[in-house]
Short mmCIF file of C-alpha atoms in Angstrom, two decimals:
data_model
loop_
_atom_site.label_atom_id
_atom_site.label_comp_id
_atom_site.label_asym_id
_atom_site.label_seq_id
_atom_site.Cartn_x
_atom_site.Cartn_y
_atom_site.Cartn_z
CA MET A 1 -33.18 -92.72 24.30
CA ASN A 2 -35.40 -91.27 21.85
CA THR A 3 -39.01 -90.26 22.32
CA PRO A 4 -41.22 -93.20 21.85
CA GLY A 5 -43.13 -93.19 18.25
CA ARG A 6 -40.62 -90.42 17.31
CA SER A 7 -37.88 -91.46 14.65
CA PRO A 8 -34.76 -89.29 14.43
CA VAL A 9 -34.15 -86.69 12.14
CA ARG A 10 -32.37 -87.06 8.83
CA GLY A 11 -30.88 -85.13 5.70
CA ARG A 12 -32.15 -82.06 5.00
CA GLN A 13 -34.92 -81.63 7.64
CA ARG A 14 -32.06 -82.72 10.23
CA GLU A 15 -29.84 -79.53 8.74
CA ALA A 16 -32.84 -77.77 8.57
CA LEU A 17 -32.90 -78.14 12.35
CA VAL A 18 -29.37 -77.51 12.76
CA ASP A 19 -29.35 -74.17 11.22
CA THR A 20 -32.68 -73.41 13.23
CA VAL A 21 -30.93 -74.05 16.85
CA ARG A 22 -27.70 -72.42 15.73
CA LEU A 23 -29.37 -69.21 15.15
CA ARG A 24 -31.29 -69.48 18.50
CA LEU A 25 -27.67 -69.91 20.37
CA ALA A 26 -26.60 -66.98 18.59
CA GLU A 27 -28.98 -64.36 19.17
CA ALA A 28 -28.86 -65.60 22.43
CA GLY A 29 -25.12 -65.93 23.05
CA ALA A 30 -24.95 -69.05 24.26
CA GLN A 31 -22.33 -72.05 23.62
CA PRO A 32 -23.84 -75.41 21.96
CA GLY A 33 -23.85 -77.05 25.58
CA THR A 34 -26.42 -80.03 26.47
CA THR A 35 -28.90 -77.83 28.41
CA GLU A 36 -28.53 -75.16 25.95
CA VAL A 37 -29.29 -77.07 23.02
CA ALA A 38 -32.36 -79.16 25.31
CA ALA A 39 -33.35 -75.56 25.93
CA ALA A 40 -33.31 -74.73 22.04
CA LEU A 41 -35.53 -77.17 20.96
CA ARG A 42 -38.43 -77.15 23.24
CA ALA A 43 -38.33 -73.96 22.26
CA GLN A 44 -39.29 -75.47 18.43
CA GLY A 45 -41.47 -77.46 19.70
CA HIS A 46 -39.69 -80.66 19.12
CA PRO A 47 -39.53 -83.38 22.44
CA TYR A 48 -36.38 -85.10 21.11
CA GLY A 49 -34.45 -87.58 23.80
CA SER A 50 -31.26 -87.76 25.44
CA THR A 51 -29.55 -89.23 22.07
CA GLU A 52 -31.09 -86.98 19.55
CA VAL A 53 -29.54 -83.98 21.67
CA GLN A 54 -26.00 -85.31 22.03
CA GLU A 55 -25.85 -85.96 18.42
CA LEU A 56 -27.01 -82.39 17.39
CA VAL A 57 -24.74 -80.90 20.50
CA ARG A 58 -21.83 -82.81 19.10
CA GLN A 59 -22.75 -81.25 15.58
CA LEU A 60 -23.08 -77.65 16.52
CA ARG A 61 -19.90 -77.97 18.39
CA SER A 62 -18.25 -79.33 15.49
CA ASP A 63 -20.06 -76.81 13.30
CA MET A 64 -19.47 -73.64 15.24
CA VAL A 65 -16.09 -74.06 17.50
CA GLY A 66 -12.65 -74.40 16.10
CA ALA A 67 -12.20 -76.14 12.80
CA GLY A 68 -14.86 -78.73 13.11
CA PRO A 69 -13.68 -81.92 11.69
CA LEU A 70 -10.32 -80.56 10.45
CA ASP A 71 -9.71 -80.03 14.44
CA PRO A 72 -7.79 -83.56 14.95
CA LEU A 73 -5.41 -82.38 11.81
CA LEU A 74 -4.55 -79.25 12.84
CA ALA A 75 -3.77 -80.17 16.46
CA ASP A 76 -1.21 -83.02 15.05
CA PRO A 77 2.19 -81.27 15.11
CA ALA A 78 3.64 -83.05 12.28
CA VAL A 79 0.99 -81.47 10.03
CA THR A 80 1.67 -78.32 7.77
CA ASP A 81 -1.11 -77.89 5.85
CA VAL A 82 -5.19 -78.97 5.38
CA LEU A 83 -7.04 -78.88 2.22
CA VAL A 84 -10.44 -79.04 1.98
CA ASN A 85 -11.55 -79.58 -2.03
CA GLY A 86 -15.12 -80.78 -0.87
CA PRO A 87 -17.41 -83.00 1.35
CA ASN A 88 -15.56 -86.27 1.30
CA GLU A 89 -11.79 -84.47 0.07
CA VAL A 90 -9.76 -83.70 2.42
CA TRP A 91 -5.93 -83.52 2.22
CA LEU A 92 -3.40 -82.94 4.27
CA ASP A 93 0.76 -82.80 4.41
CA ARG A 94 3.17 -83.49 7.11
CA GLY A 95 6.22 -82.45 5.51
CA GLY A 96 6.09 -85.85 3.15
CA GLY A 97 4.04 -84.87 0.72
CA LEU A 98 0.35 -84.58 0.09
CA GLU A 99 -2.44 -87.63 1.43
CA ARG A 100 -5.66 -87.73 1.54
CA VAL A 101 -7.26 -88.23 4.50
CA PRO A 102 -10.59 -90.82 4.32
CA GLY A 103 -12.05 -90.73 7.86
CA VAL A 104 -12.75 -86.86 7.45
CA ARG A 105 -15.61 -85.65 5.97
CA PHE A 106 -18.34 -82.89 5.87
CA ALA A 107 -21.80 -83.82 5.54
CA ASP A 108 -22.38 -81.74 2.58
CA ARG A 109 -21.18 -79.33 0.85
CA GLN A 110 -23.44 -76.33 2.72
CA ALA A 111 -21.22 -77.60 5.34
CA VAL A 112 -17.81 -77.05 4.12
CA ARG A 113 -19.29 -73.61 2.87
CA ARG A 114 -20.25 -72.81 6.72
CA LEU A 115 -16.97 -73.57 8.24
CA ALA A 116 -15.26 -71.25 5.36
CA GLN A 117 -17.40 -68.33 6.72
CA ARG A 118 -17.11 -69.15 9.97
CA LEU A 119 -13.45 -68.90 9.96
CA ALA A 120 -13.14 -65.99 8.05
CA THR A 121 -15.41 -64.03 10.36
CA ALA A 122 -12.98 -65.24 13.09
CA ALA A 123 -10.29 -63.96 11.50
CA GLY A 124 -12.40 -60.43 11.31
CA ARG A 125 -12.64 -61.51 7.06
CA ARG A 126 -15.60 -60.87 4.74
CA LEU A 127 -16.81 -63.90 2.76
CA ASP A 128 -19.94 -64.07 0.82
CA ASP A 129 -21.25 -64.00 -2.86
CA ALA A 130 -20.36 -60.61 -2.94
CA ARG A 131 -16.61 -61.17 -1.83
CA PRO A 132 -16.03 -64.90 -2.53
CA TRP A 133 -12.83 -65.23 -1.17
CA ALA A 134 -10.29 -64.74 1.78
CA ASP A 135 -6.74 -64.58 3.03
CA ALA A 136 -6.26 -64.34 6.25
CA ARG A 137 -4.41 -64.97 9.57
CA LEU A 138 -6.54 -66.81 12.13
CA PRO A 139 -6.23 -65.77 16.10
CA ASP A 140 -4.06 -68.63 16.54
CA GLY A 141 -1.60 -68.22 13.86
CA THR A 142 -2.83 -70.72 10.96
CA ARG A 143 -3.04 -68.92 7.73
CA LEU A 144 -6.68 -69.28 5.99
CA HIS A 145 -7.25 -68.97 2.11
CA ALA A 146 -10.72 -69.83 0.91
CA VAL A 147 -12.93 -69.55 -2.05
CA LEU A 148 -16.40 -69.72 -2.75
CA PRO A 149 -18.55 -71.09 -5.62
CA PRO A 150 -19.12 -70.26 -8.27
CA VAL A 151 -15.38 -69.02 -8.04
CA ALA A 152 -14.45 -72.08 -6.83
CA VAL A 153 -16.11 -74.87 -9.31
CA GLY A 154 -18.52 -77.33 -7.22
CA CYS A 155 -17.65 -76.84 -3.90
CA THR A 156 -15.87 -74.29 -1.19
CA HIS A 157 -12.09 -74.85 -1.09
CA ILE A 158 -10.51 -74.06 1.86
CA SER A 159 -6.76 -73.96 2.82
CA LEU A 160 -4.76 -73.85 5.78
CA ARG A 161 -1.25 -73.69 6.71
CA VAL A 162 -0.61 -74.59 10.14
CA SER A 163 1.79 -71.72 12.22
CA ARG A 164 4.15 -73.47 14.70
CA ALA A 165 4.03 -72.40 18.14
CA ARG A 166 7.65 -72.80 18.51
CA PRO A 167 9.74 -72.04 15.29
CA PHE A 168 12.16 -74.88 13.88
CA THR A 169 15.87 -74.28 14.56
CA LEU A 170 18.78 -74.34 12.46
CA PRO A 171 19.98 -77.41 14.05
CA GLU A 172 16.31 -79.24 13.57
CA LEU A 173 16.63 -78.47 10.21
CA VAL A 174 19.62 -79.83 10.04
CA ARG A 175 18.65 -83.09 11.58
CA ALA A 176 15.35 -83.27 9.59
CA GLY A 177 17.53 -83.37 6.42
CA SER A 178 16.72 -79.71 5.31
CA ILE A 179 20.16 -78.31 5.57
CA PRO A 180 23.48 -80.11 5.88
CA GLY A 181 25.73 -79.79 8.66
CA PRO A 182 28.08 -77.33 6.65
CA GLY A 183 25.36 -75.14 4.83
CA ALA A 184 23.93 -74.69 8.31
CA ALA A 185 27.30 -73.29 9.34
CA LEU A 186 27.80 -71.07 6.12
CA LEU A 187 23.90 -69.54 6.77
CA ARG A 188 25.27 -68.86 10.28
CA ALA A 189 28.14 -67.12 8.67
CA MET A 190 25.91 -65.30 6.58
CA VAL A 191 23.73 -63.80 8.94
CA ARG A 192 26.64 -63.11 11.69
CA SER A 193 28.09 -60.97 8.72
CA ARG A 194 24.95 -58.92 8.40
CA LEU A 195 24.67 -59.95 4.54
CA SER A 196 20.80 -59.02 3.11
CA TYR A 197 19.43 -62.14 1.37
CA VAL A 198 16.41 -63.23 -0.15
CA VAL A 199 14.87 -66.69 0.67
CA SER A 200 13.50 -68.05 -3.12
CA GLY A 201 11.33 -71.18 -4.07
CA GLY A 202 8.07 -72.52 -5.05
CA THR A 203 4.95 -72.63 -3.29
CA GLY A 204 5.21 -75.03 0.46
CA THR A 205 9.06 -75.27 -0.23
CA GLY A 206 9.53 -74.39 3.19
CA LYS A 207 10.85 -70.46 2.71
CA THR A 208 9.08 -69.21 5.91
CA THR A 209 10.01 -71.94 8.12
CA LEU A 210 14.26 -71.17 7.11
CA LEU A 211 13.15 -67.57 7.46
CA ALA A 212 12.08 -67.62 11.00
CA ALA A 213 15.20 -70.42 11.68
CA LEU A 214 18.13 -67.81 10.43
CA LEU A 215 16.08 -64.59 12.16
CA GLY A 216 16.73 -66.77 15.31
CA LEU A 217 20.59 -66.60 15.00
CA VAL A 218 20.21 -63.00 14.64
CA GLY A 219 22.57 -61.08 18.23
CA PRO A 220 20.03 -61.02 21.22
CA GLY A 221 20.78 -57.20 21.03
CA GLU A 222 19.49 -56.52 17.94
CA ARG A 223 16.12 -55.01 17.05
CA LEU A 224 14.07 -57.24 13.90
CA VAL A 225 10.90 -55.05 13.01
CA ILE A 226 8.92 -57.63 10.57
CA VAL A 227 6.77 -56.87 8.24
CA GLU A 228 4.09 -58.88 6.27
CA ASP A 229 1.04 -59.14 4.39
CA SER A 230 -0.60 -62.18 7.08
CA ALA A 231 1.63 -62.49 10.38
CA GLU A 232 3.46 -66.02 9.99
CA LEU A 233 6.88 -65.47 10.79
CA ARG A 234 7.70 -65.98 15.07
CA PRO A 235 11.71 -66.35 15.26
CA GLY A 236 12.81 -67.05 18.13
CA HIS A 237 14.44 -63.71 19.40
CA PRO A 238 14.21 -61.64 22.39
CA HIS A 239 13.28 -58.37 20.37
CA VAL A 240 10.38 -58.91 17.78
CA VAL A 241 8.45 -55.69 16.31
CA ARG A 242 5.66 -57.24 14.09
CA LEU A 243 3.67 -55.26 11.83
CA GLU A 244 0.86 -56.57 10.11
CA GLY A 245 -1.29 -55.38 6.66
CA ARG A 246 -4.54 -55.02 6.64
CA SER A 247 -7.72 -55.33 3.78
CA ALA A 248 -10.16 -52.79 3.03
CA ASN A 249 -13.51 -53.30 5.05
CA GLN A 250 -16.63 -53.43 3.20
CA GLU A 251 -16.41 -50.07 2.08
CA GLY A 252 -13.19 -50.41 0.29
CA ALA A 253 -11.95 -48.35 2.94
CA GLY A 254 -9.23 -48.90 5.80
CA ALA A 255 -6.73 -50.69 3.64
CA VAL A 256 -2.85 -50.73 5.20
CA GLU A 257 -0.75 -52.03 2.22
CA LEU A 258 2.72 -53.23 2.71
CA ARG A 259 4.19 -50.17 1.18
CA ASP A 260 2.84 -48.01 3.97
CA LEU A 261 4.63 -50.35 6.92
CA VAL A 262 7.91 -50.37 5.40
CA ARG A 263 8.09 -46.70 5.41
CA GLN A 264 6.76 -46.74 8.96
CA ALA A 265 9.55 -49.67 10.17
CA LEU A 266 12.43 -47.85 9.22
CA ARG A 267 11.38 -45.13 11.55
CA MET A 268 11.20 -47.75 14.60
CA ARG A 269 14.73 -47.92 14.58
CA PRO A 270 15.05 -51.70 13.07
CA ASP A 271 18.51 -53.59 13.12
CA ARG A 272 17.43 -56.14 10.98
CA LEU A 273 14.59 -54.82 8.37
CA VAL A 274 12.34 -58.15 7.26
CA VAL A 275 9.56 -58.71 5.10
CA GLY A 276 7.85 -61.57 5.21
CA GLU A 277 7.23 -62.29 1.43
CA VAL A 278 7.77 -59.47 -1.10
CA ARG A 279 4.61 -60.18 -4.15
CA GLY A 280 4.24 -56.57 -5.23
CA ALA A 281 5.03 -52.59 -5.40
CA GLU A 282 6.91 -53.07 -2.00
CA VAL A 283 9.78 -54.88 -3.19
CA VAL A 284 10.86 -51.21 -4.27
CA ASP A 285 10.60 -49.51 -0.71
CA PHE A 286 12.23 -53.22 0.66
CA LEU A 287 15.12 -52.12 -1.45
CA ALA A 288 15.27 -48.67 -0.72
CA ALA A 289 15.79 -49.49 2.97
CA LEU A 290 18.60 -51.71 2.66
CA ASN A 291 20.08 -49.25 0.11
CA THR A 292 19.62 -46.71 3.42
CA GLY A 293 22.37 -48.49 5.76
CA HIS A 294 19.94 -51.13 7.08
CA ALA A 295 22.50 -54.00 6.21
CA GLY A 296 21.13 -57.27 7.03
CA GLY A 297 17.52 -57.40 5.73
CA ALA A 298 15.70 -60.48 4.79
CA SER A 299 12.81 -61.34 2.77
CA THR A 300 11.38 -64.69 0.92
CA VAL A 301 9.90 -64.36 -3.12
CA HIS A 302 8.57 -66.85 -4.84
CA ALA A 303 10.83 -68.36 -7.61
CA ASN A 304 11.09 -71.25 -9.24
CA ALA A 305 15.15 -71.02 -9.30
CA ALA A 306 17.67 -68.94 -7.88
CA ALA A 307 18.72 -67.06 -10.78
CA ASP A 308 14.93 -66.26 -11.59
CA VAL A 309 15.09 -63.95 -8.69
CA PRO A 310 16.03 -60.76 -10.66
CA ALA A 311 13.42 -61.32 -13.30
CA ARG A 312 10.79 -62.22 -10.33
CA LEU A 313 12.00 -58.78 -8.96
CA GLU A 314 12.16 -56.73 -12.30
CA ALA A 315 8.63 -58.26 -12.17
CA LEU A 316 7.18 -57.11 -9.39
CA ALA A 317 9.08 -53.64 -9.36
CA SER A 318 7.32 -52.82 -12.42
CA THR A 319 3.82 -52.53 -10.62
CA ALA A 320 5.71 -49.64 -8.70
CA GLY A 321 6.19 -48.43 -12.33
CA LEU A 322 10.33 -48.50 -11.31
CA ASP A 323 11.88 -49.23 -15.05
CA ARG A 324 14.35 -52.03 -15.33
CA ALA A 325 17.45 -50.09 -14.99
CA ALA A 326 16.53 -48.58 -11.56
CA LEU A 327 15.46 -51.59 -10.27
CA HIS A 328 18.73 -53.09 -11.29
CA SER A 329 20.66 -49.70 -9.34
CA GLN A 330 19.02 -50.58 -6.38
CA LEU A 331 19.04 -53.88 -6.35
CA ALA A 332 23.00 -54.29 -7.23
CA ALA A 333 23.49 -52.32 -3.69
CA ALA A 334 20.94 -53.65 -1.88
CA LEU A 335 20.71 -57.44 -1.79
CA ASP A 336 23.94 -59.54 -1.36
CA ALA A 337 22.62 -63.55 -2.00
CA VAL A 338 19.83 -65.55 -2.01
CA VAL A 339 18.90 -69.02 -0.63
CA HIS A 340 16.89 -71.64 -2.22
CA LEU A 341 14.77 -73.66 -1.50
CA VAL A 342 13.36 -76.89 -3.26
CA ARG A 343 11.37 -80.00 -2.50
CA ASP A 344 12.07 -83.42 -3.72
CA SER A 345 10.19 -85.78 -5.55
CA ASP A 346 10.19 -87.23 -1.93
CA GLY A 347 8.60 -84.16 -0.59
CA LEU A 348 11.88 -83.08 1.40
CA ARG A 349 12.19 -79.40 1.90
CA ARG A 350 15.83 -78.44 1.44
CA VAL A 351 18.00 -76.02 0.75
CA ALA A 352 19.25 -76.48 -2.91
CA GLU A 353 21.78 -73.55 -3.61
CA VAL A 354 23.62 -70.01 -2.56
CA ARG A 355 23.44 -67.78 -5.08
CA LEU A 356 25.54 -64.36 -5.32
CA LEU A 357 24.12 -61.47 -6.91
CA ARG A 358 26.42 -59.41 -8.97
CA ARG A 359 25.88 -56.64 -12.08
CA ALA A 360 27.06 -57.75 -15.18
CA ALA A 361 28.66 -56.37 -18.20
CA ASP A 362 25.21 -54.90 -19.78
CA GLY A 363 24.90 -53.19 -16.26
CA LEU A 364 21.85 -55.36 -15.05
CA VAL A 365 21.96 -58.15 -12.13
CA ASP A 366 22.30 -61.42 -12.96
CA THR A 367 23.34 -64.48 -10.01
CA GLU A 368 26.42 -66.44 -9.52
CA PRO A 369 26.64 -69.69 -8.40
CA ALA A 370 28.08 -69.64 -4.79
CA VAL A 371 27.47 -73.55 -3.38
CA ARG A 372 25.31 -75.93 -4.19
CA PHE A 373 23.87 -78.66 -1.95
CA THR A 374 23.05 -82.02 -3.13
CA PRO A 375 19.90 -84.55 -2.13
CA GLY A 376 22.57 -86.71 -0.36
CA GLY A 377 24.16 -83.49 1.69
CA GLU A 378 27.44 -83.13 -0.46
CA LEU A 379 28.69 -79.64 -0.65
CA ARG A 380 29.65 -78.43 -4.25
CA PRO A 381 31.19 -74.68 -4.37
CA GLY A 382 30.51 -72.35 -7.46
CA SER A 383 32.51 -69.92 -9.14
CA GLY A 384 31.12 -67.07 -6.62
CA TRP A 385 32.62 -69.47 -3.46
CA ALA A 386 35.55 -67.54 -2.97
CA ARG A 387 33.55 -64.52 -2.90
CA LEU A 388 30.90 -65.60 -0.46
CA ALA A 389 33.74 -66.30 2.12
CA ASP A 390 35.30 -62.91 1.62
CA LEU A 391 31.62 -61.58 2.34
CA CYS A 392 31.39 -63.77 5.17
CA GLY A 393 34.51 -61.94 6.88
CA PRO A 394 38.25 -63.09 6.78
CA GLY A 395 37.46 -65.23 9.76
CA GLU A 396 35.26 -67.24 8.35
CA ARG A 397 37.33 -67.92 4.97
CA PRO A 398 37.57 -71.68 4.60
CA ARG A 399 40.56 -73.00 3.38
CA GLU A 400 38.39 -75.93 1.88
CA ARG A 401 34.85 -76.70 1.62
CA GLN A 402 35.03 -78.48 4.50
CA GLY A 403 36.18 -76.05 6.70
CA TRP A 404 32.33 -74.81 7.09
CA SER A 405 31.09 -77.43 10.08
CA VAL A 406 28.43 -76.79 12.73
#
């Protein structure tokens, strides 16, 4: 019970007390346990009873440990994304589209800001008024993005992309409806035949998930060297080397760019070079590597359609000063295929088509449809179907479209 004659602390007074106790615990290096909180309260000259202490312990643990009120959501194995737009506006995605979570809320806007800053600190990143955004990976692999006001209008915004402890396998994606059975066999043949490819799609279509599943099909005797801006790929493979970029420190020094890591990866004897996502000048080094004997490389790229991938890569290469003709020459020799993902209106993420890259009459590279997959899982060959079969090897050539089977 609370001490007689003393009413429970509420509102701003309570928040001020929580901040004071939090600071004292941090200075002492103590955990927010019942004994520690009670001692901190006594040091403040406030003789609170056991009920008040337990409430403060709960709030402090929520604020100081893990992701606070978001922890139950992140612990749900079905959840892929958790988004915070305000104290009373939390959303999640279980693979079927965004849905609001009315039962999860923060005390106020400052509580959202504190959580964002604490998560950024745990990831080794700065998040304050001078640097009002952070893009980082938490120790458990969860991808964090946070933006503070006034850049974020109204309230701090937090986006968390959950990292699965175990990657999806291709059969699991088939059972989930993301890939039809014949399509899975086709992708398996592409990996086995060492085709170089990019997985394209919009945000949240499952590009990283599919790439990790495909990398798990690589033979156990091959060495995968993966380069990422923020380490997310965790393929089920026995021989994986992972390199991760690094942002500059508070003095603006110490940054490690993906271009540097791609060059280092080439000296690490990779059987398959993988760039988690090409989003800038590193595309030039990636394509150059694929042109120097590193077949079977892979990456992901944001694109609205598979046919847009050459233009998208051209735009990225321009940031490195590579002109259009040079980029298309590199592209024609480096990449074989594009595997494109979409997200249907019902939220299902699925493989929509596979296209091959080809050099057009004007010398530029465009794409040729090899096969398209309907929402119902039907396989519809395109003009590049026979060439894809040839690329997959004589032993893989289908006599008819039903020839691809799991």
